[in-house]
Amino acid sequence: MNSLSAIIITYNEEINISSCLNSLKRIADEIIVVDSYSTDRTRELCEAAGAKVFTHAFEGYGQQKSYVANLATHNMILSLDADESLDEEAIAEIQNLKRNGFDELYLIKRKTFYCGHWVKYCGWYPDKKLRLWNRIHANWSLDKLHETVLPNNLHAPTQLLKGNILHYSYKTTQDHLNQLDRFSTMAAKKYFDQGKKSFLFQAQWSYVIKFLEVYIYKLGILDGKTGFTIALLSAYGQFLKYHKLHLLNRS
């Protein structure tokens, strides 16, 4: 039997974390959680589920996920966010791999539940993520935002597993707006530190382009009202990013 470490980062995730842990307990030989000083019951729930829980100040998503990966005992790593879990088909696939042997890199499709609806288009599905890997051959990037698992060999083959990561994202549009505000600030600061410029017309034009990309090109229109909402808010997030960068440039 091949061993597997599951890793999670958390901050005030008591609403989501139990579902995540319950799916991981069926396949992982250890579950390691790095928590950023949660003030709710997150840590208590993780410990009750048998996870090893560590505390580490949040420095950025890539840094935090790299930190927890380095705490793993086993070379095979499975990473989930606290608001994600595995469906039955994905669990069965990974159980089969544990019996027969792992390769190096595996993609898993991510399916998102948004404000009460499963998203089928908008570029959100199938959202293939590299989430199962041998840490000898890959690790998390150190990007503070939009972090990814980077193979040491960018041309290394990957396998796509059956099943899905189930992503229980925003319960309300206000949740989405709150994250857009937070993420756009982080992205604008990153671009500013890199010396990038933004003009007001660029922020306005990026809004239009992003809306058309999500709603028309990525078929968000087929997701009905949910697709329209996602396209509209995605466009707004794009506008916020460049508008905030413009304000930083001016100041």
Tab-separated table of C-alpha atoms in Angstrom:
chain	number	residue	atom	x	y	z
A	1	MET	CA	0.000	0.000	0.000
A	2	ASN	CA	1.416	3.382	-1.029
A	3	SER	CA	1.233	6.157	1.558
A	4	LEU	CA	-0.368	9.572	1.032
A	5	SER	CA	-0.238	12.872	2.929
A	6	ALA	CA	-3.189	15.262	2.629
A	7	ILE	CA	-2.549	18.959	3.296
A	8	ILE	CA	-4.881	21.899	3.999
A	9	ILE	CA	-4.455	25.545	4.995
A	10	THR	CA	-7.195	27.139	7.096
A	11	TYR	CA	-8.480	30.354	8.594
A	12	ASN	CA	-11.940	30.427	10.211
A	13	GLU	CA	-13.279	27.491	8.180
A	14	GLU	CA	-15.548	25.786	10.729
A	15	ILE	CA	-18.453	25.833	8.243
A	16	ASN	CA	-16.554	23.954	5.509
A	17	ILE	CA	-13.764	21.972	7.099
A	18	SER	CA	-15.659	18.862	8.278
A	19	SER	CA	-16.743	17.897	4.747
A	20	CYS	CA	-13.174	18.313	3.530
A	21	LEU	CA	-11.740	16.214	6.359
A	22	ASN	CA	-14.326	13.464	5.999
A	23	SER	CA	-13.417	12.870	2.355
A	24	LEU	CA	-9.685	12.922	3.090
A	25	LYS	CA	-9.912	10.475	6.010
A	26	ARG	CA	-10.963	7.772	3.550
A	27	ILE	CA	-7.721	7.965	1.541
A	28	ALA	CA	-4.979	9.775	3.467
A	29	ASP	CA	-2.463	8.197	5.835
A	30	GLU	CA	-2.075	11.565	7.514
A	31	ILE	CA	-3.849	14.918	7.293
A	32	ILE	CA	-1.769	18.002	8.007
A	33	VAL	CA	-3.416	21.375	8.614
A	34	VAL	CA	-1.647	24.721	8.877
A	35	ASP	CA	-3.960	27.252	10.476
A	36	SER	CA	-3.530	31.043	10.435
A	37	TYR	CA	-4.762	31.730	13.983
A	38	SER	CA	-8.444	30.961	13.453
A	39	THR	CA	-10.809	32.475	16.000
A	40	ASP	CA	-13.608	29.952	15.450
A	41	ARG	CA	-13.739	26.146	15.975
A	42	THR	CA	-11.576	25.263	12.951
A	43	ARG	CA	-8.620	23.979	14.935
A	44	GLU	CA	-10.844	22.012	17.326
A	45	LEU	CA	-12.661	20.286	14.449
A	46	CYS	CA	-9.397	19.388	12.703
A	47	GLU	CA	-7.895	17.888	15.848
A	48	ALA	CA	-11.095	15.933	16.554
A	49	ALA	CA	-10.831	14.424	13.058
A	50	GLY	CA	-7.292	13.221	13.791
A	51	ALA	CA	-5.423	15.839	11.762
A	52	LYS	CA	-2.018	17.153	12.771
A	53	VAL	CA	-2.561	20.882	13.267
A	54	PHE	CA	0.168	23.539	13.140
A	55	THR	CA	-0.119	27.307	13.460
A	56	HIS	CA	1.674	29.674	11.095
A	57	ALA	CA	1.090	33.332	10.301
A	58	PHE	CA	-0.326	33.862	6.806
A	59	GLU	CA	2.255	35.284	4.388
A	60	GLY	CA	0.520	34.498	1.106
A	61	TYR	CA	-1.287	31.524	-0.417
A	62	GLY	CA	1.754	30.050	-2.164
A	63	GLN	CA	3.996	30.473	0.862
A	64	GLN	CA	1.424	28.950	3.199
A	65	LYS	CA	0.757	25.931	0.995
A	66	SER	CA	4.469	25.347	0.436
A	67	TYR	CA	4.975	25.486	4.197
A	68	VAL	CA	2.345	22.825	4.898
A	69	ALA	CA	3.655	20.609	2.076
A	70	ASN	CA	7.093	20.629	3.694
A	71	LEU	CA	5.557	19.220	6.892
A	72	ALA	CA	4.283	16.111	5.122
A	73	THR	CA	5.753	12.739	6.079
A	74	HIS	CA	5.084	11.024	2.746
A	75	ASN	CA	6.256	11.967	-0.750
A	76	MET	CA	2.815	11.681	-2.337
A	77	ILE	CA	0.865	14.862	-1.558
A	78	LEU	CA	-2.830	15.635	-2.022
A	79	SER	CA	-3.793	19.264	-1.474
A	80	LEU	CA	-7.339	20.538	-0.930
A	81	ASP	CA	-8.668	23.915	0.145
A	82	ALA	CA	-10.848	23.936	3.235
A	83	ASP	CA	-13.995	24.553	1.151
A	84	GLU	CA	-13.295	21.564	-1.098
A	85	SER	CA	-13.926	17.822	-0.845
A	86	LEU	CA	-13.593	14.801	-3.128
A	87	ASP	CA	-16.542	13.064	-4.749
A	88	GLU	CA	-16.976	9.283	-4.618
A	89	GLU	CA	-15.405	8.678	-8.017
A	90	ALA	CA	-12.254	10.631	-7.145
A	91	ILE	CA	-11.967	8.803	-3.812
A	92	ALA	CA	-12.217	5.441	-5.582
A	93	GLU	CA	-9.567	6.497	-8.110
A	94	ILE	CA	-7.099	7.475	-5.395
A	95	GLN	CA	-7.803	4.307	-3.404
A	96	ASN	CA	-6.951	2.340	-6.545
A	97	LEU	CA	-3.709	4.280	-6.982
A	98	LYS	CA	-2.739	3.512	-3.401
A	99	ARG	CA	-3.164	-0.199	-4.100
A	100	ASN	CA	-1.383	-0.253	-7.459
A	101	GLY	CA	1.198	2.518	-7.212
A	102	PHE	CA	1.425	6.233	-7.915
A	103	ASP	CA	3.137	8.043	-10.763
A	104	GLU	CA	4.373	11.621	-10.407
A	105	LEU	CA	1.646	14.139	-11.299
A	106	TYR	CA	-2.168	14.011	-11.383
A	107	LEU	CA	-4.798	16.515	-12.451
A	108	ILE	CA	-8.261	16.519	-10.875
A	109	LYS	CA	-11.273	18.362	-12.269
A	110	ARG	CA	-12.802	20.922	-9.924
A	111	LYS	CA	-16.565	21.501	-9.929
A	112	THR	CA	-17.846	24.645	-8.209
A	113	PHE	CA	-21.087	25.143	-6.275
A	114	TYR	CA	-21.929	28.840	-6.544
A	115	CYS	CA	-24.818	30.465	-4.631
A	116	GLY	CA	-26.857	27.266	-4.715
A	117	HIS	CA	-26.014	26.121	-8.276
A	118	TRP	CA	-23.384	23.866	-9.837
A	119	VAL	CA	-21.469	25.826	-12.496
A	120	LYS	CA	-21.074	23.945	-15.786
A	121	TYR	CA	-19.482	26.654	-17.963
A	122	CYS	CA	-17.985	30.160	-17.454
A	123	GLY	CA	-14.508	28.613	-17.762
A	124	TRP	CA	-15.109	27.186	-14.281
A	125	TYR	CA	-15.645	23.577	-15.366
A	126	PRO	CA	-13.812	21.413	-16.032
A	127	ASP	CA	-11.263	23.372	-14.022
A	128	LYS	CA	-8.316	20.953	-14.077
A	129	LYS	CA	-5.995	21.380	-11.105
A	130	LEU	CA	-2.674	19.690	-10.317
A	131	ARG	CA	-3.482	18.622	-6.757
A	132	LEU	CA	-1.919	15.164	-6.390
A	133	TRP	CA	1.821	14.887	-6.891
A	134	ASN	CA	5.103	13.417	-5.759
A	135	ARG	CA	6.911	16.211	-3.922
A	136	ILE	CA	10.243	15.056	-5.319
A	137	HIS	CA	8.961	16.235	-8.697
A	138	ALA	CA	6.855	19.329	-7.896
A	139	ASN	CA	5.838	21.859	-5.262
A	140	TRP	CA	3.675	24.925	-4.786
A	141	SER	CA	4.763	28.194	-6.359
A	142	LEU	CA	5.421	31.023	-3.908
A	143	ASP	CA	2.887	33.398	-5.455
A	144	LYS	CA	0.900	35.246	-2.815
A	145	LEU	CA	-2.180	34.955	-5.027
A	146	HIS	CA	-3.207	32.479	-7.766
A	147	GLU	CA	-0.638	29.948	-6.593
A	148	THR	CA	-0.100	26.745	-8.596
A	149	VAL	CA	1.738	23.465	-8.219
A	150	LEU	CA	4.826	23.687	-10.444
A	151	PRO	CA	6.526	20.510	-11.740
A	152	ASN	CA	10.321	20.578	-11.690
A	153	ASN	CA	10.116	19.488	-15.326
A	154	LEU	CA	7.460	21.618	-17.021
A	155	HIS	CA	7.174	18.993	-19.781
A	156	ALA	CA	6.564	16.094	-17.382
A	157	PRO	CA	3.434	14.078	-18.259
A	158	THR	CA	0.325	14.403	-16.110
A	159	GLN	CA	-2.625	12.064	-15.718
A	160	LEU	CA	-6.239	13.185	-15.362
A	161	LEU	CA	-8.118	11.344	-12.623
A	162	LYS	CA	-11.766	10.409	-12.852
A	163	GLY	CA	-14.080	12.249	-10.497
A	164	ASN	CA	-14.080	15.779	-9.159
A	165	ILE	CA	-12.968	18.084	-6.431
A	166	LEU	CA	-16.229	19.604	-5.183
A	167	HIS	CA	-15.672	23.288	-4.487
A	168	TYR	CA	-18.292	24.881	-2.233
A	169	SER	CA	-17.396	28.461	-2.972
A	170	TYR	CA	-19.593	31.501	-2.419
A	171	LYS	CA	-22.880	31.165	-0.575
A	172	THR	CA	-23.932	34.708	-1.564
A	173	THR	CA	-22.865	37.273	-4.143
A	174	GLN	CA	-21.691	39.420	-1.232
A	175	ASP	CA	-19.191	36.676	-0.338
A	176	HIS	CA	-17.914	36.860	-3.921
A	177	LEU	CA	-17.684	40.670	-3.792
A	178	ASN	CA	-15.759	40.529	-0.523
A	179	GLN	CA	-13.195	38.172	-2.011
A	180	LEU	CA	-12.908	40.254	-5.195
A	181	ASP	CA	-12.138	43.310	-3.090
A	182	ARG	CA	-9.466	41.435	-1.137
A	183	PHE	CA	-7.892	39.695	-4.139
A	184	SER	CA	-7.899	42.798	-6.351
A	185	THR	CA	-5.994	44.687	-3.655
A	186	MET	CA	-3.387	41.923	-3.489
A	187	ALA	CA	-3.091	41.758	-7.296
A	188	ALA	CA	-2.773	45.548	-7.676
A	189	LYS	CA	-0.052	45.651	-5.019
A	190	LYS	CA	1.811	42.838	-6.786
A	191	TYR	CA	1.661	44.654	-10.153
A	192	PHE	CA	2.684	47.930	-8.519
A	193	ASP	CA	5.729	46.292	-6.920
A	194	GLN	CA	6.633	44.922	-10.369
A	195	GLY	CA	6.557	48.448	-11.801
A	196	LYS	CA	3.459	47.929	-13.952
A	197	LYS	CA	1.247	50.854	-14.945
A	198	SER	CA	-2.508	51.172	-15.400
A	199	PHE	CA	-4.689	53.878	-16.861
A	200	LEU	CA	-8.368	54.507	-16.228
A	201	PHE	CA	-9.408	53.501	-19.747
A	202	GLN	CA	-7.547	50.201	-19.277
A	203	ALA	CA	-9.617	49.409	-16.177
A	204	GLN	CA	-12.839	50.234	-18.043
A	205	TRP	CA	-11.881	48.268	-21.146
A	206	SER	CA	-10.778	45.259	-19.084
A	207	TYR	CA	-14.286	45.151	-17.589
A	208	VAL	CA	-15.888	44.797	-21.020
A	209	ILE	CA	-13.358	42.236	-22.260
A	210	LYS	CA	-13.665	40.058	-19.154
A	211	PHE	CA	-17.467	40.060	-19.268
A	212	LEU	CA	-17.519	38.990	-22.935
A	213	GLU	CA	-14.849	36.349	-22.282
A	214	VAL	CA	-16.768	34.667	-19.457
A	215	TYR	CA	-20.319	35.133	-20.720
A	216	ILE	CA	-19.844	34.541	-24.462
A	217	TYR	CA	-16.492	32.877	-25.215
A	218	LYS	CA	-16.567	30.592	-22.160
A	219	LEU	CA	-20.317	29.947	-22.554
A	220	GLY	CA	-21.444	31.454	-19.269
A	221	ILE	CA	-24.687	32.260	-21.045
A	222	LEU	CA	-25.534	28.532	-20.827
A	223	ASP	CA	-25.414	28.735	-17.025
A	224	GLY	CA	-28.397	31.109	-17.071
A	225	LYS	CA	-28.688	33.680	-14.300
A	226	THR	CA	-25.745	32.126	-12.453
A	227	GLY	CA	-23.546	32.514	-15.539
A	228	PHE	CA	-24.573	36.148	-15.966
A	229	THR	CA	-23.790	36.891	-12.319
A	230	ILE	CA	-20.378	35.218	-12.527
A	231	ALA	CA	-19.517	37.081	-15.746
A	232	LEU	CA	-20.604	40.398	-14.255
A	233	LEU	CA	-18.671	39.957	-11.006
A	234	SER	CA	-15.600	38.546	-12.765
A	235	ALA	CA	-15.590	41.662	-14.945
A	236	TYR	CA	-15.974	43.852	-11.879
A	237	GLY	CA	-13.026	42.114	-10.224
A	238	GLN	CA	-10.912	42.775	-13.304
A	239	PHE	CA	-11.907	46.436	-13.220
A	240	LEU	CA	-11.078	46.698	-9.513
A	241	LYS	CA	-7.605	45.245	-10.039
A	242	TYR	CA	-6.586	47.775	-12.687
A	243	HIS	CA	-8.408	50.671	-11.043
A	244	LYS	CA	-6.570	50.051	-7.764
A	245	LEU	CA	-3.294	49.803	-9.659
A	246	HIS	CA	-4.125	53.134	-11.325
A	247	LEU	CA	-4.698	54.714	-7.909
A	248	LEU	CA	-1.395	53.315	-6.626
A	249	ASN	CA	0.408	54.744	-9.667
A	250	ARG	CA	-1.149	58.162	-9.059
A	251	SER	CA	-0.224	58.182	-5.376
